[in-house]
Amino acid sequence: MATTVSEKLREYFRQNFGKTPEVLAQAPGRINIIGEHIDYNDGYVMPVAIDKYIRIAAGTNGRKGHFRIHALDLNESVEWTGALDPSKRPLWLNFIYGSLAEWTDDITAAEGLDMVFSGDIPTGAGLSSSAALEASSALAIARLWGIEIDKKSLALHCQKVEHQYVGVKCGIMDQYASIFGEHDRAILLDCLTISHTYLPLNLTKHLFLLCNTGVTHSLASSGYNERRSSCEKVFSLVKAGAPEISSWREVTIELLQAFRSQLSLQDYHRAIHVIQEIRRVKDASRALQDHDLKTLGNLMYQSHADLSEKYDVSCVELDFLVEEARKEPAILGSRMMGGGFGGCTLNLIEENAVEDFVERVSKAYRDAFNLKLECYFVHSGQGAHVITQH
Ligand code: GLA
């Protein structure tokens, strides 16, 4: 993000809070190469932090329990003292409020803070602007309140904020990627042990292109939580009949078949996606390390097919874009990305074919849905960090 964002934040801070901010922190959004809806099912996922960020300027204000927070891009402010009733919190504030509330026993006695934030991560695009806001604000608050926290605990803390203050029972992928991301590396995250290794992101003549449907269907959070509980139900059932199983990783299609009659078709299909996606990520990590982009791309297409047909988290706009990608020989793989029900497709495409494809697919998308398609190249970015501290 250009330094002008920091300047704008500093300027706002000085003018409205009467001093320079003590801390400037930022956290990135993420893409996910493969491994969708399995971070909460003991799987592996393969996110990459991107060079789009939320940046936050923060400082203490000397008044116990007093908070002033401004969302620069929305031009919205909230100012309050003590605890703030959920009905008085705009959605964006919950991502920050959760940290304030979690890290103090008595918010009325806590050191008061002022904050202003801005970002360039498109919202509702499945690029985890929420996790970036959680991570950047948590980092700033921790610095100002003198809280020592390691990166993994910070990721778990941010996930808890999302569960308890936003109401989405998300997995750990987004927060972890926003905190552990590194330039030119994909994270192979083991969601069972919550640990990772890095994989080199060497795509030579290819790149990742995002095509943003521009739509967010209303099912997004209820549909997400509902799938999560459906998977928990299936797992409990399988475990009751096969107690030696300790995670989804040990559930095979054959084992699942043994419980077929006790499962609804919907739950059975969802379980198939989970089992196959866990295997696909393992195969994809090998393919990426062997620089076998063709195999990687095929796995992406397979992932999309299951997310659409079995897990049922795609939508007509996403399916349309993946079908358009399939017609383009220079695209090795394409799939919906993130929670689904809208947002972006991720496309692995030859560099020199990007321009033509973007022109063709944008026209086709406009003709089909009367919507403007936004396409972005993805560059990797750096995980959450404090930029300056006075
Ligand atoms: C959202 C959640 C993640 C993950 C993805 C789907 O982004 O926040 O935890 O479950 O959906 O893979």
Coordinates of C-alpha atoms and ligand atoms in Angstrom, one line a residue:
M1 CA 0.0 0.0 0.0
A2 CA 1.4 3.4 -0.9
T3 CA 2.8 5.5 1.9
T4 CA 0.1 8.0 1.2
V5 CA -2.3 5.8 3.2
S6 CA -0.1 6.1 6.2
E7 CA 0.0 9.8 5.6
K8 CA -3.8 10.0 5.4
L9 CA -4.1 8.0 8.6
R10 CA -1.6 10.2 10.4
E11 CA -3.2 13.3 9.2
Y12 CA -6.7 12.2 10.3
F13 CA -5.2 11.2 13.6
R14 CA -3.5 14.5 14.2
Q15 CA -6.5 16.5 13.2
N16 CA -9.1 14.5 15.1
F17 CA -7.3 13.1 18.1
G18 CA -4.8 16.0 18.5
K19 CA -1.5 14.0 18.4
T20 CA 0.5 11.7 16.3
P21 CA -0.4 8.0 16.5
E22 CA 1.9 5.8 18.7
V23 CA 1.5 2.7 16.5
L24 CA 1.0 2.0 12.8
A25 CA 0.2 -1.6 12.0
Q26 CA -1.0 -3.5 9.0
A27 CA -2.2 -6.9 8.0
P28 CA -2.8 -8.4 4.5
G29 CA -5.7 -10.2 2.9
R30 CA -5.2 -13.7 1.4
I31 CA -5.9 -15.9 -1.5
N32 CA -6.2 -19.7 -1.0
I33 CA -4.7 -21.9 -3.7
I34 CA -6.6 -24.9 -2.6
G35 CA -8.2 -26.5 0.5
E36 CA -11.6 -25.0 0.8
H37 CA -14.0 -25.6 3.7
I38 CA -11.6 -28.0 5.3
D39 CA -9.8 -25.8 7.7
Y40 CA -12.6 -26.6 10.2
N41 CA -12.5 -30.2 9.2
D42 CA -8.9 -31.2 10.2
G43 CA -7.6 -30.6 6.7
Y44 CA -4.7 -28.8 5.1
V45 CA -5.1 -25.5 3.3
M46 CA -2.7 -23.5 1.1
P47 CA -3.2 -19.8 1.5
V48 CA -0.9 -16.9 0.3
A49 CA -0.9 -13.5 1.9
I50 CA -1.5 -10.8 -0.8
D51 CA -0.2 -7.3 -1.2
K52 CA -3.5 -5.7 -0.2
Y53 CA -3.8 -4.6 3.4
I54 CA -5.7 -3.0 6.2
R55 CA -3.6 -0.4 7.9
I56 CA -4.4 1.1 11.3
A57 CA -3.0 4.1 13.2
A58 CA -3.6 3.9 17.0
G59 CA -2.7 5.7 20.2
T60 CA -3.7 6.0 23.8
N61 CA -6.0 8.9 24.7
G62 CA -5.4 9.2 28.5
R63 CA -9.1 8.6 29.4
K64 CA -10.0 5.3 31.2
G65 CA -12.4 3.1 29.2
H66 CA -12.8 5.7 26.4
F67 CA -12.6 4.7 22.8
R68 CA -12.8 6.6 19.5
I69 CA -12.6 4.6 16.3
H70 CA -12.9 5.8 12.8
A71 CA -13.3 3.8 9.6
L72 CA -11.7 6.1 7.1
D73 CA -13.0 4.5 3.9
L74 CA -16.6 4.4 5.2
N75 CA -16.3 7.8 6.9
E76 CA -17.9 6.3 10.0
S77 CA -16.9 6.9 13.6
V78 CA -17.9 5.4 16.9
E79 CA -17.0 6.9 20.2
W80 CA -18.0 5.4 23.6
T81 CA -17.0 4.8 27.2
G82 CA -17.0 1.4 28.9
A83 CA -18.8 -1.6 27.4
L84 CA -20.7 -1.0 24.2
D85 CA -24.0 -2.8 23.5
P86 CA -23.9 -5.0 20.4
S87 CA -26.8 -3.2 18.9
K88 CA -24.7 0.0 18.9
R89 CA -21.8 -1.6 17.0
P90 CA -21.6 -1.4 13.2
L91 CA -20.4 -4.7 11.8
W92 CA -16.9 -3.4 11.2
L93 CA -16.5 -2.4 14.8
N94 CA -17.0 -6.0 16.0
F95 CA -13.7 -7.1 14.5
I96 CA -11.9 -4.5 16.7
Y97 CA -14.2 -4.5 19.7
G98 CA -13.7 -8.2 20.2
S99 CA -10.0 -7.6 21.0
L100 CA -10.7 -4.8 23.4
A101 CA -13.3 -6.9 25.2
E102 CA -11.2 -10.1 25.3
W103 CA -8.1 -8.5 26.5
T104 CA -9.5 -6.7 29.5
D105 CA -11.5 -7.9 32.5
D106 CA -13.0 -4.5 33.0
I107 CA -13.2 -2.4 29.9
T108 CA -14.2 0.7 31.9
A109 CA -10.8 0.6 33.7
A110 CA -8.8 -0.1 30.5
E111 CA -6.5 2.5 29.0
G112 CA -8.5 4.4 26.4
L113 CA -7.5 4.2 22.8
D114 CA -8.0 6.1 19.5
M115 CA -7.8 4.4 16.2
V116 CA -8.3 5.1 12.5
F117 CA -8.0 2.5 9.7
S118 CA -8.1 2.2 5.9
G119 CA -7.5 -0.5 3.4
D120 CA -7.4 -1.6 -0.2
I121 CA -8.7 -5.2 0.2
P122 CA -12.1 -5.4 -1.7
T123 CA -14.8 -6.3 0.9
G124 CA -17.1 -9.2 0.2
A125 CA -14.7 -10.6 -2.3
G126 CA -13.5 -13.6 -0.3
L127 CA -10.1 -12.0 0.3
S128 CA -10.4 -11.9 4.1
S129 CA -10.6 -8.2 4.7
S130 CA -12.2 -9.2 8.0
A131 CA -9.2 -11.3 9.2
A132 CA -6.9 -8.4 8.1
L133 CA -8.9 -5.9 10.3
E134 CA -8.9 -8.4 13.2
A135 CA -5.2 -9.0 12.9
S136 CA -4.0 -5.4 12.3
S137 CA -6.2 -4.0 15.1
A138 CA -5.3 -6.8 17.6
L139 CA -1.6 -6.1 16.9
A140 CA -2.0 -2.4 17.5
I141 CA -4.0 -2.9 20.7
A142 CA -1.5 -5.5 22.0
R143 CA 1.3 -3.0 21.5
L144 CA -0.5 -0.1 23.2
W145 CA -1.7 -2.2 26.1
G146 CA 1.7 -4.0 26.5
I147 CA 0.3 -7.5 25.8
E148 CA 3.0 -10.0 24.8
I149 CA 1.5 -12.5 22.4
D150 CA 3.1 -15.0 19.9
K151 CA 1.9 -15.2 16.3
K152 CA 0.0 -18.5 16.7
S153 CA -1.9 -17.2 19.8
L154 CA -2.6 -14.0 18.0
A155 CA -4.2 -16.0 15.1
L156 CA -6.3 -18.1 17.6
H157 CA -7.3 -14.9 19.4
C158 CA -8.5 -13.3 16.1
Q159 CA -10.4 -16.5 15.2
K160 CA -12.1 -16.3 18.6
V161 CA -13.1 -12.6 17.9
E162 CA -14.7 -13.7 14.7
H163 CA -16.6 -16.6 16.4
Q164 CA -17.8 -14.6 19.4
Y165 CA -18.2 -11.0 18.2
V166 CA -19.1 -11.5 14.5
G167 CA -20.9 -14.9 14.8
V168 CA -19.1 -16.7 12.0
K169 CA -17.7 -20.1 13.2
C170 CA -14.8 -19.8 10.8
G171 CA -11.8 -22.0 10.7
I172 CA -8.2 -20.8 11.3
M173 CA -7.1 -20.2 7.7
D174 CA -7.7 -16.5 7.2
Q175 CA -6.3 -15.2 10.5
Y176 CA -3.3 -17.6 10.2
A177 CA -2.6 -16.5 6.7
S178 CA -2.9 -12.8 7.5
I179 CA -0.4 -13.2 10.3
F180 CA 2.1 -15.8 9.0
G181 CA 2.1 -14.8 5.3
E182 CA 5.4 -14.1 3.6
H183 CA 6.4 -12.8 0.2
D184 CA 6.7 -15.4 -2.6
R185 CA 5.6 -18.2 -0.4
A186 CA 2.4 -20.2 0.0
I187 CA 1.6 -21.5 3.5
L188 CA 0.9 -25.2 3.8
L189 CA -1.2 -25.0 7.0
D190 CA -2.0 -28.2 8.9
C191 CA -5.3 -27.3 10.6
L192 CA -5.1 -30.2 12.9
T193 CA -1.9 -29.3 14.6
I194 CA -2.2 -25.6 13.7
S195 CA 1.3 -25.5 12.3
H196 CA 2.8 -24.8 8.9
T197 CA 5.6 -25.1 6.4
Y198 CA 6.2 -22.6 3.6
L199 CA 6.2 -23.7 -0.1
P200 CA 8.0 -21.6 -2.7
L201 CA 5.6 -19.9 -5.0
N202 CA 7.4 -20.3 -8.3
L203 CA 4.9 -19.9 -11.1
T204 CA 7.4 -18.7 -13.8
K205 CA 5.3 -17.8 -16.8
H206 CA 2.0 -18.1 -14.9
L207 CA 0.2 -16.0 -12.4
F208 CA -2.9 -16.0 -10.2
L209 CA -5.7 -13.9 -11.5
L210 CA -8.7 -13.1 -9.4
C211 CA -12.1 -12.5 -11.1
N212 CA -14.5 -10.8 -8.7
T213 CA -18.2 -11.6 -9.4
G214 CA -19.1 -8.5 -7.4
V215 CA -21.9 -10.5 -5.7
T216 CA -22.3 -11.7 -2.1
H217 CA -25.3 -13.9 -1.6
S218 CA -27.1 -13.5 1.7
L219 CA -26.4 -17.2 2.7
A220 CA -22.8 -16.3 3.3
S221 CA -22.6 -16.6 7.1
S222 CA -25.7 -18.8 7.9
G223 CA -24.8 -21.2 5.1
Y224 CA -21.2 -21.4 6.4
N225 CA -22.2 -22.2 10.0
E226 CA -24.8 -24.7 8.7
R227 CA -22.1 -26.6 6.7
R228 CA -19.8 -26.6 9.6
S229 CA -22.4 -28.2 11.9
S230 CA -23.3 -30.7 9.2
C231 CA -19.7 -31.9 9.0
E232 CA -19.5 -32.1 12.8
K233 CA -22.6 -34.3 12.8
V234 CA -21.3 -36.6 10.1
F235 CA -17.9 -36.9 11.9
S236 CA -19.6 -37.8 15.2
L237 CA -21.7 -40.4 13.6
V238 CA -18.7 -42.0 11.8
K239 CA -16.6 -41.9 15.0
A240 CA -19.4 -43.5 17.0
G241 CA -19.3 -46.5 14.7
A242 CA -15.5 -46.4 14.1
P243 CA -14.0 -45.2 17.4
E244 CA -10.4 -45.7 16.2
I245 CA -10.8 -42.6 13.9
S246 CA -9.5 -39.5 15.5
S247 CA -9.9 -36.9 12.6
W248 CA -11.4 -36.4 9.2
R249 CA -8.0 -37.4 7.7
E250 CA -8.6 -41.0 8.6
V251 CA -12.1 -41.1 7.1
T252 CA -12.0 -42.7 3.7
I253 CA -14.8 -42.9 1.1
E254 CA -15.1 -46.6 1.8
L255 CA -15.5 -46.0 5.5
L256 CA -18.1 -43.3 4.8
Q257 CA -20.0 -45.8 2.6
A258 CA -20.6 -47.9 5.6
F259 CA -22.7 -45.1 7.1
R260 CA -24.4 -44.1 3.9
S261 CA -27.9 -45.3 5.0
Q262 CA -27.7 -43.2 8.1
L263 CA -26.8 -40.0 6.3
S264 CA -28.9 -37.6 4.2
L265 CA -27.8 -37.2 0.6
Q266 CA -26.8 -33.7 1.4
D267 CA -24.6 -34.6 4.4
Y268 CA -23.1 -37.5 2.4
H269 CA -22.1 -35.2 -0.4
R270 CA -20.6 -32.7 1.9
A271 CA -18.5 -35.4 3.6
I272 CA -17.3 -36.6 0.1
H273 CA -16.0 -33.1 -0.6
V274 CA -14.2 -33.0 2.8
I275 CA -12.4 -36.3 2.2
Q276 CA -11.5 -35.5 -1.4
E277 CA -10.4 -32.0 -0.7
I278 CA -8.0 -33.2 2.1
R279 CA -6.4 -35.5 -0.5
R280 CA -6.3 -32.8 -3.2
V281 CA -4.3 -30.4 -1.0
K282 CA -1.7 -33.0 -0.3
D283 CA -1.4 -33.7 -4.1
A284 CA -1.4 -30.0 -4.8
S285 CA 1.5 -29.4 -2.4
R286 CA 3.5 -32.1 -4.1
A287 CA 2.6 -30.6 -7.5
L288 CA 3.7 -27.1 -6.5
Q289 CA 7.0 -28.3 -5.1
D290 CA 7.6 -30.3 -8.3
H291 CA 6.6 -27.3 -10.3
D292 CA 3.9 -29.4 -12.0
L293 CA 1.4 -26.5 -12.6
K294 CA -0.7 -28.6 -14.9
T295 CA -1.5 -31.1 -12.1
L296 CA -2.0 -28.2 -9.7
G297 CA -4.5 -26.6 -12.1
N298 CA -6.5 -29.8 -12.6
L299 CA -6.8 -30.1 -8.8
M300 CA -8.2 -26.6 -8.7
Y301 CA -10.8 -27.5 -11.3
Q302 CA -11.7 -30.7 -9.3
S303 CA -12.0 -28.6 -6.1
H304 CA -14.4 -26.2 -7.8
A305 CA -16.6 -29.1 -9.1
D306 CA -17.0 -30.5 -5.6
L307 CA -17.5 -27.1 -4.0
S308 CA -20.2 -26.5 -6.4
E309 CA -21.9 -29.9 -6.8
K310 CA -21.2 -31.6 -3.5
Y311 CA -20.6 -28.9 -0.9
D312 CA -23.0 -26.5 -2.5
V313 CA -21.2 -23.2 -1.7
S314 CA -20.9 -21.9 -5.3
C315 CA -23.4 -19.8 -7.2
V316 CA -24.3 -19.2 -10.8
E317 CA -21.9 -16.3 -11.2
L318 CA -18.9 -18.3 -9.9
D319 CA -19.8 -21.4 -12.0
F320 CA -20.1 -19.2 -15.1
L321 CA -16.6 -17.8 -14.6
V322 CA -15.1 -21.2 -14.1
E323 CA -16.8 -22.4 -17.2
E324 CA -15.4 -19.5 -19.1
A325 CA -11.9 -20.3 -17.8
R326 CA -12.3 -23.9 -19.0
K327 CA -12.6 -22.6 -22.5
E328 CA -9.3 -20.9 -22.3
P329 CA -6.3 -23.2 -22.9
A330 CA -3.9 -20.8 -21.2
I331 CA -5.7 -21.3 -17.9
L332 CA -4.5 -24.3 -16.1
G333 CA -7.0 -24.2 -13.2
S334 CA -9.9 -22.1 -11.9
R335 CA -12.1 -22.3 -8.9
M336 CA -14.2 -20.4 -6.5
M337 CA -12.3 -19.2 -3.5
G338 CA -13.0 -18.6 0.2
G339 CA -16.4 -19.1 1.9
G340 CA -18.3 -19.0 -1.4
F341 CA -21.8 -17.7 -2.3
G342 CA -20.1 -15.0 -4.3
G343 CA -16.7 -13.4 -4.2
C344 CA -13.9 -14.3 -6.6
T345 CA -12.6 -17.1 -8.7
L346 CA -8.9 -17.8 -8.6
N347 CA -7.3 -18.6 -12.0
L348 CA -3.9 -20.0 -12.7
I349 CA -3.2 -18.4 -16.1
E350 CA -0.3 -17.9 -18.5
E351 CA 0.9 -14.3 -18.2
N352 CA 0.7 -13.4 -21.8
A353 CA -2.9 -14.6 -22.1
V354 CA -4.2 -12.4 -19.3
E355 CA -5.2 -9.4 -21.3
D356 CA -7.2 -11.3 -23.9
F357 CA -8.9 -13.4 -21.3
V358 CA -9.9 -10.5 -19.2
E359 CA -11.4 -8.7 -22.1
R360 CA -13.3 -11.8 -23.3
V361 CA -14.6 -12.9 -19.9
S362 CA -15.6 -9.4 -18.8
K363 CA -17.7 -9.0 -21.9
A364 CA -19.3 -12.5 -21.4
Y365 CA -20.0 -11.7 -17.8
R366 CA -21.6 -8.4 -18.6
D367 CA -23.8 -10.0 -21.3
A368 CA -24.9 -12.8 -18.9
F369 CA -25.5 -10.9 -15.7
N370 CA -25.3 -7.2 -16.6
L371 CA -22.5 -6.8 -14.1
K372 CA -19.0 -5.4 -14.3
L373 CA -16.3 -7.9 -13.7
E374 CA -13.3 -6.7 -11.7
C375 CA -10.1 -8.7 -12.3
Y376 CA -6.9 -8.3 -10.2
F377 CA -3.4 -9.9 -10.4
V378 CA -2.3 -11.3 -7.2
H379 CA 1.1 -10.4 -5.7
S380 CA 2.2 -12.0 -2.5
G381 CA 2.4 -9.8 0.6
Q382 CA 3.9 -9.7 4.1
G383 CA 2.0 -11.0 7.2
A384 CA 0.7 -8.7 9.9
H385 CA 3.3 -6.4 11.4
V386 CA 3.8 -3.1 13.2
I387 CA 5.2 -0.6 10.7
T388 CA 6.2 2.1 13.1
Q389 CA 6.1 2.6 16.8
H390 CA 7.0 5.9 18.5
Ligands
GLA1 C1 -13.9 -18.5 5.1 C2 -13.4 -18.9 6.5 C3 -12.2 -19.8 6.5 C4 -12.5 -21.0 5.6 C5 -13.0 -20.5 4.2 C6 -13.4 -21.7 3.4 O1 -12.9 -17.7 4.5 O2 -13.1 -17.7 7.3 O3 -12.0 -20.2 7.8 O4 -13.3 -21.9 6.2 O5 -14.1 -19.7 4.4 O6 -12.3 -22.5 3.1

